[in-house]
Short mmCIF file of C-alpha atoms in Angstrom, two decimals:
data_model
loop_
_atom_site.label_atom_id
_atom_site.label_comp_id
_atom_site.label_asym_id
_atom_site.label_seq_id
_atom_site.Cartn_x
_atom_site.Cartn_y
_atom_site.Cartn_z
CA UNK R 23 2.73 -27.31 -101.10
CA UNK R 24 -0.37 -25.22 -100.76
CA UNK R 25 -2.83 -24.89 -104.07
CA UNK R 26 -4.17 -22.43 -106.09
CA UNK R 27 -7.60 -21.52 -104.94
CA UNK R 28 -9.50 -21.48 -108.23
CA UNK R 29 -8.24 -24.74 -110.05
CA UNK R 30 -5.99 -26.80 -107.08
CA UNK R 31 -2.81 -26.58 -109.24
CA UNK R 32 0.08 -26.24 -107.22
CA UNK R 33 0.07 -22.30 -106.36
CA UNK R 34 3.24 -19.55 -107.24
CA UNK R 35 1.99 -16.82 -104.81
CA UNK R 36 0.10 -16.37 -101.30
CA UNK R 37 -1.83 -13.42 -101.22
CA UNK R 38 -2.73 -12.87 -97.92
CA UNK R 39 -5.49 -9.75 -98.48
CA UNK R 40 -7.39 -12.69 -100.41
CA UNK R 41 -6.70 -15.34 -98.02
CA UNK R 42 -5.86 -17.23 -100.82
CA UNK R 43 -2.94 -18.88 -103.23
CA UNK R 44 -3.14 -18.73 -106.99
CA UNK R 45 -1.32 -20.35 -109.80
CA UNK R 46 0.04 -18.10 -112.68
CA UNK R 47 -2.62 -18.46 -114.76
CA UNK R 48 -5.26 -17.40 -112.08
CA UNK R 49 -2.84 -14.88 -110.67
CA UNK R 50 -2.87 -13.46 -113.87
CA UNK R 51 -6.72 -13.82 -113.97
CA UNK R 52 -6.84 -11.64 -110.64
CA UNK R 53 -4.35 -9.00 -112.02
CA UNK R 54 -6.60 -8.03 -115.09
CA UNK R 55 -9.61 -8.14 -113.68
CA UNK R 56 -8.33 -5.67 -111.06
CA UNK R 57 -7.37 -3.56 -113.40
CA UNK R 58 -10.40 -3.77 -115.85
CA UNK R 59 -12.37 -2.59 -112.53
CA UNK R 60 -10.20 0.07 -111.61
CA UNK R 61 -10.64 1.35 -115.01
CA UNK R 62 -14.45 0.69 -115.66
CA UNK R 63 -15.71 1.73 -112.01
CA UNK R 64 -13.43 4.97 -112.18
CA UNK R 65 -14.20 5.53 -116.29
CA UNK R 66 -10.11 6.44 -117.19
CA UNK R 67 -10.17 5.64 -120.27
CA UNK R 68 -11.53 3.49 -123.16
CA UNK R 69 -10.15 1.15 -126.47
CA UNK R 70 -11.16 4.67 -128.48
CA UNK R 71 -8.80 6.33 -126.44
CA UNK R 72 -4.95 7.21 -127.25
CA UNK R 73 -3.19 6.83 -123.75
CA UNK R 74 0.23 7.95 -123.40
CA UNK R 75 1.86 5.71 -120.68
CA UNK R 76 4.48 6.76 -118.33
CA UNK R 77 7.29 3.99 -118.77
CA UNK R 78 10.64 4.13 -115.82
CA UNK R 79 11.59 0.77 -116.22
CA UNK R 80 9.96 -0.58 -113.11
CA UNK R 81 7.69 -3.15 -112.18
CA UNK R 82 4.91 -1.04 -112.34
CA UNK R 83 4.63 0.94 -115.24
CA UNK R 84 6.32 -2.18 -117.43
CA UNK R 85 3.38 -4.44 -115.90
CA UNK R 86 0.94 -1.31 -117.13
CA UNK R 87 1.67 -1.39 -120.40
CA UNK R 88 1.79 -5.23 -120.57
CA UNK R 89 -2.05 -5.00 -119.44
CA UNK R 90 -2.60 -1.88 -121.48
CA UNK R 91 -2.00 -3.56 -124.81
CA UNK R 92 -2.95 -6.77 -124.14
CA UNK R 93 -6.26 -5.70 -123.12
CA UNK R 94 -6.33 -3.98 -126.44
CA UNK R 95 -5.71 -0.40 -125.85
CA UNK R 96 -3.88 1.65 -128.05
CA UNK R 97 -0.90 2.96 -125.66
CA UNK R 98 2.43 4.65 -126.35
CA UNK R 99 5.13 4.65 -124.30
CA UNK R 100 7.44 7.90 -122.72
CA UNK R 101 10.16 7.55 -121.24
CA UNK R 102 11.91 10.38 -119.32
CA UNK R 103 16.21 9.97 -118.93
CA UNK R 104 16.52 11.27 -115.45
CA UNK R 105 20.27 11.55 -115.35
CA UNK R 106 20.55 9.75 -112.62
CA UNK R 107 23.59 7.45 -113.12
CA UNK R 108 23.85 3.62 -113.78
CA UNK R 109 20.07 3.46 -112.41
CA UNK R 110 18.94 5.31 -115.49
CA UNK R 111 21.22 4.41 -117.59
CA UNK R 112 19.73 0.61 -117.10
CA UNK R 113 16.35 1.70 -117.15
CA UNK R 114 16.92 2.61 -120.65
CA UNK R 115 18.11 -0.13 -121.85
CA UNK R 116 15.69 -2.21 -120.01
CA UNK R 117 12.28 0.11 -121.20
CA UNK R 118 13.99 0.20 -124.76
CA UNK R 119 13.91 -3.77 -124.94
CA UNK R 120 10.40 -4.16 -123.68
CA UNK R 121 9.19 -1.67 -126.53
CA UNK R 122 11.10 -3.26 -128.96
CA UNK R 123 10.86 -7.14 -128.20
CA UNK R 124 6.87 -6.22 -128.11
CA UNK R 125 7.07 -3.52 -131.63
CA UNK R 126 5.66 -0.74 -129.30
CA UNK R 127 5.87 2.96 -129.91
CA UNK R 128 8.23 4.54 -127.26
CA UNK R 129 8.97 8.34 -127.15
CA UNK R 130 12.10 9.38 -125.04
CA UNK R 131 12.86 12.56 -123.53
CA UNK R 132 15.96 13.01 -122.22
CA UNK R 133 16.48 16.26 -119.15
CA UNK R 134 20.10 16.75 -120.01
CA UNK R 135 19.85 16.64 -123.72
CA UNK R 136 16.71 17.78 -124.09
CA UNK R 137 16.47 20.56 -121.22
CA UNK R 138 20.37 21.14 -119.97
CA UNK R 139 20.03 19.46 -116.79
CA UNK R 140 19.61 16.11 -114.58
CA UNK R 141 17.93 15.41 -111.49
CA UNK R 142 20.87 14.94 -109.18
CA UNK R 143 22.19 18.84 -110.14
CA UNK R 144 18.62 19.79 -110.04
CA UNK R 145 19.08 18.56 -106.55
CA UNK R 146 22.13 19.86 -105.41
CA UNK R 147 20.72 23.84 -106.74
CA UNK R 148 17.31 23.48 -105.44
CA UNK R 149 18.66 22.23 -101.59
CA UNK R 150 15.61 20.18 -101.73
CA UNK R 151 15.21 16.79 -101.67
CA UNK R 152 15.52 15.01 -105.47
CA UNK R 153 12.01 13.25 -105.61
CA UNK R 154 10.29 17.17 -105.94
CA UNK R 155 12.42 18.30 -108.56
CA UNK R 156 12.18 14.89 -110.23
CA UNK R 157 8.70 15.13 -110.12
CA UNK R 158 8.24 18.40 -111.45
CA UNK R 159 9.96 17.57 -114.08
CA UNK R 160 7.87 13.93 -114.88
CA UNK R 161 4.58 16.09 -114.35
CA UNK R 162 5.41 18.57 -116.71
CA UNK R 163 6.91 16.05 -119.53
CA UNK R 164 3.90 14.04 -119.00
CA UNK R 165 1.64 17.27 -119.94
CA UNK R 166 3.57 18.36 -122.86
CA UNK R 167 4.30 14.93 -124.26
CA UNK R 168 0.29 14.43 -124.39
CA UNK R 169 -0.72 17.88 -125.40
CA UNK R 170 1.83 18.00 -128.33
CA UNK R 171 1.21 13.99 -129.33
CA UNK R 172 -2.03 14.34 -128.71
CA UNK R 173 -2.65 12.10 -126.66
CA UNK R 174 -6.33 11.84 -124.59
CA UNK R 175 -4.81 10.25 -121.44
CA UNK R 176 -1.20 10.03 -119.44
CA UNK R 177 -1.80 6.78 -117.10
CA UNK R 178 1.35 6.14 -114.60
CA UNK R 179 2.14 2.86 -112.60
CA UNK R 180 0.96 4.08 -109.26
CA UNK R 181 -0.03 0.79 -107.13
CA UNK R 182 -2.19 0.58 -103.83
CA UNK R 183 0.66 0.47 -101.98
CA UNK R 184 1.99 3.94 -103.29
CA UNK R 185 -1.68 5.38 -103.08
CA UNK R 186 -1.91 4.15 -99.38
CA UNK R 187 1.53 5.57 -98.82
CA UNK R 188 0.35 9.22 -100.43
CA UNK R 189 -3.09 9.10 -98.44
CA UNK R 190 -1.51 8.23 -95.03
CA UNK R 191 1.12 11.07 -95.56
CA UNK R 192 -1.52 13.47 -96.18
CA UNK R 193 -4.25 12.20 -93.38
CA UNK R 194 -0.65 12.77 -91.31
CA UNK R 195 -0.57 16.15 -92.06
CA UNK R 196 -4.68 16.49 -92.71
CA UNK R 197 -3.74 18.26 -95.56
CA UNK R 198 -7.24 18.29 -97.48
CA UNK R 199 -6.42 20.17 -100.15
CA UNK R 200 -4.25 16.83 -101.55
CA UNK R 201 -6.63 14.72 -100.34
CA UNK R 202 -8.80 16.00 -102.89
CA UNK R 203 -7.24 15.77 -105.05
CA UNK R 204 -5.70 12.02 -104.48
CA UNK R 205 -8.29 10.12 -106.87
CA UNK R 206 -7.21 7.68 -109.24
CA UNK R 207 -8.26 9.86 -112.17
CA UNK R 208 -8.36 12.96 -113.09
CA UNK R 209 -10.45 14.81 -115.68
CA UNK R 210 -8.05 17.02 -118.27
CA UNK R 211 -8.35 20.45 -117.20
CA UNK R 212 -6.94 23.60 -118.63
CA UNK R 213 -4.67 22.61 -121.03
CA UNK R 214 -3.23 19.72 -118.75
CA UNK R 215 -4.19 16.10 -120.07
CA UNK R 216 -6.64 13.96 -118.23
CA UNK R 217 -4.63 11.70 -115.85
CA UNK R 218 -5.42 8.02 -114.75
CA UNK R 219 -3.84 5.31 -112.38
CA UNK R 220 -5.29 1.77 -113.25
CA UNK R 221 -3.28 0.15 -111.07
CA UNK R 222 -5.03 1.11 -107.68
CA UNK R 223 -6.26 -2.22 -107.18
CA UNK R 224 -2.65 -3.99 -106.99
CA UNK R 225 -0.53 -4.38 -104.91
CA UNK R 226 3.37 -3.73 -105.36
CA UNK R 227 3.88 -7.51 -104.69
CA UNK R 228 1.39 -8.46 -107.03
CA UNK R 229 2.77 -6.19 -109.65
CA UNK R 230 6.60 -7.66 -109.27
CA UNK R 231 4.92 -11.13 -109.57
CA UNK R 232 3.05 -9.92 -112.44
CA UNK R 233 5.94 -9.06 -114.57
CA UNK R 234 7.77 -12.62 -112.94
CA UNK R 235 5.06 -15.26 -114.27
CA UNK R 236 5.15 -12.81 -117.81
CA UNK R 237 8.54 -12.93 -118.25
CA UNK R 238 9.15 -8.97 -117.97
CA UNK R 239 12.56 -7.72 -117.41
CA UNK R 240 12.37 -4.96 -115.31
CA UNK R 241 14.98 -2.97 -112.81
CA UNK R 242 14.37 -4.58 -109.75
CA UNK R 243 17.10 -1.92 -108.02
CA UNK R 244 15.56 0.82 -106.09
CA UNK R 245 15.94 4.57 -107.51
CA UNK R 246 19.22 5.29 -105.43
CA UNK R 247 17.47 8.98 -105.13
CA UNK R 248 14.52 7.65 -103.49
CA UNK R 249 16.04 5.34 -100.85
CA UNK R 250 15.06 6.16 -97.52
CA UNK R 251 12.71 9.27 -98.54
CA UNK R 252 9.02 10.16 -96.63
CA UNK R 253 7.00 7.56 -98.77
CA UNK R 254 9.35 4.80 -98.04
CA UNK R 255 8.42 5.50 -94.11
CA UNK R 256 4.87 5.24 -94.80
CA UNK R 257 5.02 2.05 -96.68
CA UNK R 258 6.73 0.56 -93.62
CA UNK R 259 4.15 1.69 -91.37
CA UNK R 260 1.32 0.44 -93.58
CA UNK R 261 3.09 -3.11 -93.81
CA UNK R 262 3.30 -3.50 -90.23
CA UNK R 263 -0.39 -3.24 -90.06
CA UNK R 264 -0.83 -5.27 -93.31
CA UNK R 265 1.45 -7.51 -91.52
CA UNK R 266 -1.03 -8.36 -88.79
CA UNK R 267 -4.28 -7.70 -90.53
CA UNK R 268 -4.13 -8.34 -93.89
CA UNK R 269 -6.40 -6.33 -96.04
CA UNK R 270 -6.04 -3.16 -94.36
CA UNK R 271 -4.02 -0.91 -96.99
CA UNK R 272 -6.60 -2.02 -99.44
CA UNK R 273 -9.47 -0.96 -96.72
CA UNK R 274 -7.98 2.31 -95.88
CA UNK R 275 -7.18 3.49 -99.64
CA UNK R 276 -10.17 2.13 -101.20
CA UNK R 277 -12.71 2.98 -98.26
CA UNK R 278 -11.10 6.71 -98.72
CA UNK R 279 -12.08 6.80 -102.30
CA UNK R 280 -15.83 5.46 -101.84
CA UNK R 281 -16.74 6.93 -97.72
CA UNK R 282 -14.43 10.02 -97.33
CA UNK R 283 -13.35 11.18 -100.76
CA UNK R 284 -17.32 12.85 -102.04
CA UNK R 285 -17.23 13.92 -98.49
CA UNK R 286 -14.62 16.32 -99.02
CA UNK R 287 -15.19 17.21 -102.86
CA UNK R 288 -16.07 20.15 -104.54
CA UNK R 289 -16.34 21.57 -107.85
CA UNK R 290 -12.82 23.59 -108.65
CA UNK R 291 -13.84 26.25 -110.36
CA UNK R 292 -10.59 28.42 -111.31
CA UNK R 293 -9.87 30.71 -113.72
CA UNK R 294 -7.21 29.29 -116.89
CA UNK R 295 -3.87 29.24 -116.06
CA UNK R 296 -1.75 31.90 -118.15
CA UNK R 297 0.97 30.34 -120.47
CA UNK R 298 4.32 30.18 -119.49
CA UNK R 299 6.16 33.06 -121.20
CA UNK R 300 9.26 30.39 -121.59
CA UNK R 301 7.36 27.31 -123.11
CA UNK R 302 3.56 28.32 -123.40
CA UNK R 303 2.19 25.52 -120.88
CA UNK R 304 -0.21 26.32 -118.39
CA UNK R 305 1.38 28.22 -115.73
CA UNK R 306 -0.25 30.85 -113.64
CA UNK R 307 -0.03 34.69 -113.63
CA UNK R 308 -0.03 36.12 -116.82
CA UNK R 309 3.68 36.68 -117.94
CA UNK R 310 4.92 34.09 -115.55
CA UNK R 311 7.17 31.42 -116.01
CA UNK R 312 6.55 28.22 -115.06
CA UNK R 313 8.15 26.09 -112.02
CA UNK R 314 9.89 23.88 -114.29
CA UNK R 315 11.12 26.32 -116.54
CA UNK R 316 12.60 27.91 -113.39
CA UNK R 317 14.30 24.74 -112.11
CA UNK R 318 15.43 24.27 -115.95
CA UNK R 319 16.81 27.65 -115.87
CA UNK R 320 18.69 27.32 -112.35
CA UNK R 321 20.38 23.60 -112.54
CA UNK R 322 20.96 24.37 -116.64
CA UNK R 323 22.97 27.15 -115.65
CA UNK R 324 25.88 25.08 -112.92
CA UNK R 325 28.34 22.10 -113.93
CA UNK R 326 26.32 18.91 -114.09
CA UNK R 327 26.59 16.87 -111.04
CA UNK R 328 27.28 13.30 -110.41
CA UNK R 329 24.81 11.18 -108.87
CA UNK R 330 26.81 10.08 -106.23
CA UNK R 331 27.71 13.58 -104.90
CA UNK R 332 23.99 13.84 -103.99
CA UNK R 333 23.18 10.79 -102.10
CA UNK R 334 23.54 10.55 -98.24
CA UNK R 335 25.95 7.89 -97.01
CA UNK R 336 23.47 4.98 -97.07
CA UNK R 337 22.31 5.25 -100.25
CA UNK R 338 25.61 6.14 -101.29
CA UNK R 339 26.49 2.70 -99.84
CA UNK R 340 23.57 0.90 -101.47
CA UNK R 341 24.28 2.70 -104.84
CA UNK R 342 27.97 1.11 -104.72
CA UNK R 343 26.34 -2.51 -103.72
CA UNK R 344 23.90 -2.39 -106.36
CA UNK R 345 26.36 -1.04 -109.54
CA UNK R 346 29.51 -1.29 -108.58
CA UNK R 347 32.48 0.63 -107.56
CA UNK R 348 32.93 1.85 -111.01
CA UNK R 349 29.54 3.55 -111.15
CA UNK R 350 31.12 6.20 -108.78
CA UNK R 351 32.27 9.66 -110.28
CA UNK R 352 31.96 7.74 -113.83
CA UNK R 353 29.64 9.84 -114.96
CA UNK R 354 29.78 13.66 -115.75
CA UNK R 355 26.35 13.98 -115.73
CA UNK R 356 26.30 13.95 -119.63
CA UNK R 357 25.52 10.56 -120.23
CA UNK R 358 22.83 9.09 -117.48
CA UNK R 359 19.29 8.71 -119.15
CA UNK O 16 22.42 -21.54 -96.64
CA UNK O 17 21.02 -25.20 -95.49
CA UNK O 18 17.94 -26.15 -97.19
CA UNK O 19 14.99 -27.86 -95.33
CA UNK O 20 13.74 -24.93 -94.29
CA UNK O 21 10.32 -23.37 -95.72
CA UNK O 22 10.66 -20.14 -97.92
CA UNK O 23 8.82 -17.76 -95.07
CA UNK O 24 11.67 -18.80 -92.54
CA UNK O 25 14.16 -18.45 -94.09
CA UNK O 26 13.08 -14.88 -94.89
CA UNK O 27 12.05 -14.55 -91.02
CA UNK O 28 15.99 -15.49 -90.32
CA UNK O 29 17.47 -12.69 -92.69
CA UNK O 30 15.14 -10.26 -91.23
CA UNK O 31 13.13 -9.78 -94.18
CA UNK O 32 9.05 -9.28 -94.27
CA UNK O 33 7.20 -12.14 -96.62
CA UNK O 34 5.54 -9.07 -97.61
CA UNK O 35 7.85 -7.58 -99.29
CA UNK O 36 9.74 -9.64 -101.39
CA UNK O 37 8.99 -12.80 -104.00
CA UNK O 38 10.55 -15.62 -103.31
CA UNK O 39 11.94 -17.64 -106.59
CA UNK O 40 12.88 -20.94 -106.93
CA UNK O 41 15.54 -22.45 -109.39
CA UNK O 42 13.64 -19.88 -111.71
CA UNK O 43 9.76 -19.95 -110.27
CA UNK O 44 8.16 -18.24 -108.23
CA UNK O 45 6.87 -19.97 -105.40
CA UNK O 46 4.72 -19.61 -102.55
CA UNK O 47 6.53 -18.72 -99.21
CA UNK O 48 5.39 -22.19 -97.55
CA UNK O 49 7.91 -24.02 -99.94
CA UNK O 50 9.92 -26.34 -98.75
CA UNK O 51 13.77 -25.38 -99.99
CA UNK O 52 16.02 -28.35 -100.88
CA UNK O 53 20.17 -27.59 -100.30
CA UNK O 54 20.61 -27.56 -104.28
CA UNK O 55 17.79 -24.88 -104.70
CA UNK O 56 18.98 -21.84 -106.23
CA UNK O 57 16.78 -19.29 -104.39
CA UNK O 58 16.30 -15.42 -105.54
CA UNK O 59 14.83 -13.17 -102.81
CA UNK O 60 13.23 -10.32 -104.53
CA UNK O 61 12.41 -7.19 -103.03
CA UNK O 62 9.06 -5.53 -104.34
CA UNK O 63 9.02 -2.32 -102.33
CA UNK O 64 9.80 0.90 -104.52
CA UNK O 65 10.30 4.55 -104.01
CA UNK O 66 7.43 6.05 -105.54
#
């Protein structure tokens, strides 16, 4: 069996970007000092701070707050009810525990209770596909959440892997304008908060193995919205390199932030966004409303609609494998969190 | 499945990527060049997510 590289106690992981195996303790050891770099070299935030953490129920946003609060930061969770069937209805109950077992602070918004729709009708009105309307919801949440809890920082779960993913999409499609903007923090700007991802340093794998050795509970079953969208593609292609040269995600995200990204920088110098007439956040033209009171307005105004009628036929498939039968056309849209 | 097989083969044989996925043993997670035993209860756990 091989042995941990720092002490010679029989290993739990290979981690072959380090060339190395680690026991849980040392494992551990890697994990926060990754993320005590990531959040010293890129200054996100600090123990004086109040950070406002995006929670789904994932590995990665659970394993966030784990290292959040026992590095000693003062973090509160927020979790958003999605709507999107048995998947969110678990990842309630699973982010609800966590705060609990561990006397956290957790605020919840729900979309259907608290704004009249779900992401599976947003959907279905929008034609698009669900991860934009999902995120313009999250993104605006996030913002209001911190600006009326006053909160100094949002900080999400985003790992190397999904960073790599986002940067090879947009070096795809040389779309510099993202680019630009893909750093892991960003400074709070015109009403929006300042917004940080401390996890750019980890991997997915070490994240899952993370919240295995700490005894997290988290919902290991993939977002039945997400399965087989753009990002998913791009995480394939980056594992095949990974695959045969391991180190390379990390080389190609992290090289980006320190060669390319001051390359390509420049000082953003735009005038204040109006207030949305609708809910007063930042918005755009005076008198405008904003996007997500738009999408809030459209998919408020139909008959909610089930998860299930959204999905294409594999994911439909994969949805049924991972909850059941039952889970189809149980819901009426009401209910999902 | 048979045991006597290490972890990263038996992930090779489904078609999975070492990767991707944890591999955890009678409730630890081990390394992928473990040895399984035919009374080894063995979780393969996906880490890949949606973003």
């Amino acid at each position: 069996m091989s042995k941990c590289r720092s002490c010679r106690a029989p290993a739990v992981i290979d981690l072959p970007r380090h060339n190395a195996n680690f026991c849980a303790e040392h494992l551990e050891q890697l994990c926060r000092r990754q993320f005590r770099r990531a959040v010293d070299d890129f200054e996100m935030f600090t123990t004086e701070d109040r950070i406002l953490v995006a929670v789904s129920g994932g590995k990665d946003s659970l394993a966030l707050w784990d290292l959040l609060v026992t590095e000693g930061y003062d973090a509160v969770g927020l979790y958003i009810g999605l709507g999107i069937g048995r998947y969110s209805d678990e990842s309630h109950v699973i982010v609800d525990a966590f705060a609990r077992d561990r006397d956290l602070e957790l605020i919840t918004v729900d979309l259907r209770a608290d704004h009249g729709f779900d992401v599976p009708t947003a959907a279905r009105v929008t034609d698009r596909v669900p991860c934009s309307s999902c995120g313009l919801s999250k993104r605006h949440i996030f913002d209001t959440a911190a600006r009326e809890g006053g909160f100094d920082v949002v900080v999400t779960g985003h790992n190397l892997d999904d960073e790599a993913a986002v940067l090879f999409g947009n070096a795809l499609r040389w779309d510099v304008e993202y680019l630009r903007r893909q750093a892991p923090v960003l400074p709070a700007r015109h009403g929006f908060p300042r917004k940080a991802k401390p996890l750019v340093r980890l991997t997915e794998r070490e994240m899952a193995a993370w919240c295995v050795i700490r005894g997290i509970d988290y919902v290991v079953e993939e977002c039945p919205m997400a399965i087989g969208n753009r990002h998913h593609m791009y995480k394939e292609a980056l594992a095949v390199v990974e695959a045969t040269s391991p180190g390379s995600t990390a080389a190609f995200y992290l090289g980006f932030l320190e060669r390319m990204a001051p390359l390509i920088a420049h000082d953003e110098d735009t005038d204040a966004p109006a207030p949305c007439r609708m809910c007063g956040s930042p918005s755009g033209a005076a008198d405008a409303v904003c996007a997500f009171c738009r999408l809030a307005d459209r998919a408020g105004a139909v008959q909610p609609v089930p998860v299930e009628l959204v999905l294409g036929r594999g994911a439909r498939r994969r949805y049924v494998e991972q909850w059941g039968a039952s889970a189809l056309m149980e819901g009426d849209g009401h209910g999902g969190s | 499945m048979r045991g006597g097989r290490v972890a990263h083969r038996v992930l090779e044989d489904l078609g999975l990527a070492p990767a991707g996925h944890l591999i955890i043993r009678n409730g630890t997670l081990v390394p992928s060049d473990t040895m399984l035993d035919d009374d080894d209860v063995i979780e393969i756990r996906p880490v890949v997510s949606g973003g």
